[in-house]
Amino acid sequence: MTLSSDDSSHSYETNHTGAIVFVGRNRAGNWVVRETRGAFGGLFIDRAEALKYALLKNGGDPENIIEVVREIEFEIPKP
């Protein structure tokens, strides 16, 4: 279940093939997905949903998903 995510959260079909994605927890304990350039991301209540979203958005490339052990925050890039 997604707590919140980017504007394209309703369109999981849209992917960014080859995108490098970070997955980890924020200071509140929620799971965060964040593409390195800010193209997509979101907050999730469990690891499985975060990884599922990351795979769907990056074109199904698990080698480009990096799970981080430090805290990671979801940031909305400024235009």
Tab-separated table of C-alpha atoms in Angstrom:
chain	number	residue	atom	x	y	z
A	1	MET	CA	0.000	0.000	0.000
A	2	THR	CA	1.408	3.372	-0.993
A	3	LEU	CA	1.279	6.219	1.499
A	4	SER	CA	2.047	8.772	-1.180
A	5	SER	CA	4.048	8.968	-4.337
A	6	ASP	CA	4.789	11.053	-7.375
A	7	ASP	CA	2.267	12.294	-9.939
A	8	SER	CA	2.715	9.173	-12.070
A	9	SER	CA	1.842	6.794	-9.204
A	10	HIS	CA	-1.391	5.865	-10.942
A	11	SER	CA	0.521	4.783	-14.031
A	12	TYR	CA	2.861	1.985	-13.035
A	13	GLU	CA	3.202	1.081	-16.721
A	14	THR	CA	5.406	4.119	-17.296
A	15	ASN	CA	8.983	3.005	-16.778
A	16	HIS	CA	12.419	4.507	-16.948
A	17	THR	CA	14.507	1.667	-18.332
A	18	GLY	CA	17.944	1.586	-16.776
A	19	ALA	CA	17.104	4.108	-14.064
A	20	ILE	CA	19.111	3.719	-10.860
A	21	VAL	CA	16.780	3.580	-7.877
A	22	PHE	CA	17.498	3.812	-4.154
A	23	VAL	CA	15.298	1.905	-1.691
A	24	GLY	CA	15.560	2.347	2.082
A	25	ARG	CA	13.824	3.600	5.207
A	26	ASN	CA	13.266	7.159	6.325
A	27	ARG	CA	13.508	8.363	9.925
A	28	ALA	CA	9.804	7.561	10.475
A	29	GLY	CA	10.382	3.938	9.447
A	30	ASN	CA	8.540	4.138	6.120
A	31	TRP	CA	10.081	2.630	3.003
A	32	VAL	CA	11.296	5.171	0.453
A	33	VAL	CA	11.897	4.700	-3.264
A	34	ARG	CA	13.845	7.440	-5.014
A	35	GLU	CA	15.227	7.552	-8.546
A	36	THR	CA	18.633	9.254	-8.575
A	37	ARG	CA	17.512	12.205	-10.732
A	38	GLY	CA	14.124	12.555	-9.028
A	39	ALA	CA	12.116	11.260	-12.014
A	40	PHE	CA	9.981	9.115	-9.695
A	41	GLY	CA	9.697	7.932	-6.133
A	42	GLY	CA	7.334	7.359	-3.269
A	43	LEU	CA	6.697	6.303	0.324
A	44	PHE	CA	5.592	2.761	1.184
A	45	ILE	CA	4.627	0.896	4.335
A	46	ASP	CA	6.590	-2.248	3.511
A	47	ARG	CA	9.732	-3.336	1.698
A	48	ALA	CA	7.957	-5.665	-0.729
A	49	GLU	CA	5.742	-2.897	-2.138
A	50	ALA	CA	8.691	-0.505	-2.366
A	51	LEU	CA	10.739	-3.038	-4.335
A	52	LYS	CA	7.770	-3.917	-6.557
A	53	TYR	CA	7.274	-0.240	-7.416
A	54	ALA	CA	11.001	0.268	-8.053
A	55	LEU	CA	11.110	-2.721	-10.419
A	56	LEU	CA	8.023	-1.624	-12.317
A	57	LYS	CA	9.245	1.936	-12.709
A	58	ASN	CA	12.811	1.108	-13.775
A	59	GLY	CA	11.845	-1.403	-16.440
A	60	GLY	CA	12.304	-4.533	-14.326
A	61	ASP	CA	16.061	-4.254	-13.864
A	62	PRO	CA	16.941	-5.486	-10.337
A	63	GLU	CA	20.634	-4.703	-10.876
A	64	ASN	CA	19.803	-0.983	-10.893
A	65	ILE	CA	18.036	-1.057	-7.528
A	66	ILE	CA	20.267	-0.169	-4.598
A	67	GLU	CA	19.005	-0.876	-1.097
A	68	VAL	CA	20.614	1.574	1.304
A	69	VAL	CA	21.191	1.009	5.023
A	70	ARG	CA	21.345	4.676	5.981
A	71	GLU	CA	18.223	6.804	6.313
A	72	ILE	CA	16.857	8.083	3.024
A	73	GLU	CA	14.194	10.745	2.609
A	74	PHE	CA	11.678	11.220	-0.167
A	75	GLU	CA	12.296	14.574	-1.798
A	76	ILE	CA	10.193	16.275	-4.431
A	77	PRO	CA	12.525	18.042	-6.874
A	78	LYS	CA	11.953	21.723	-7.444
A	79	PRO	CA	11.189	22.748	-11.043
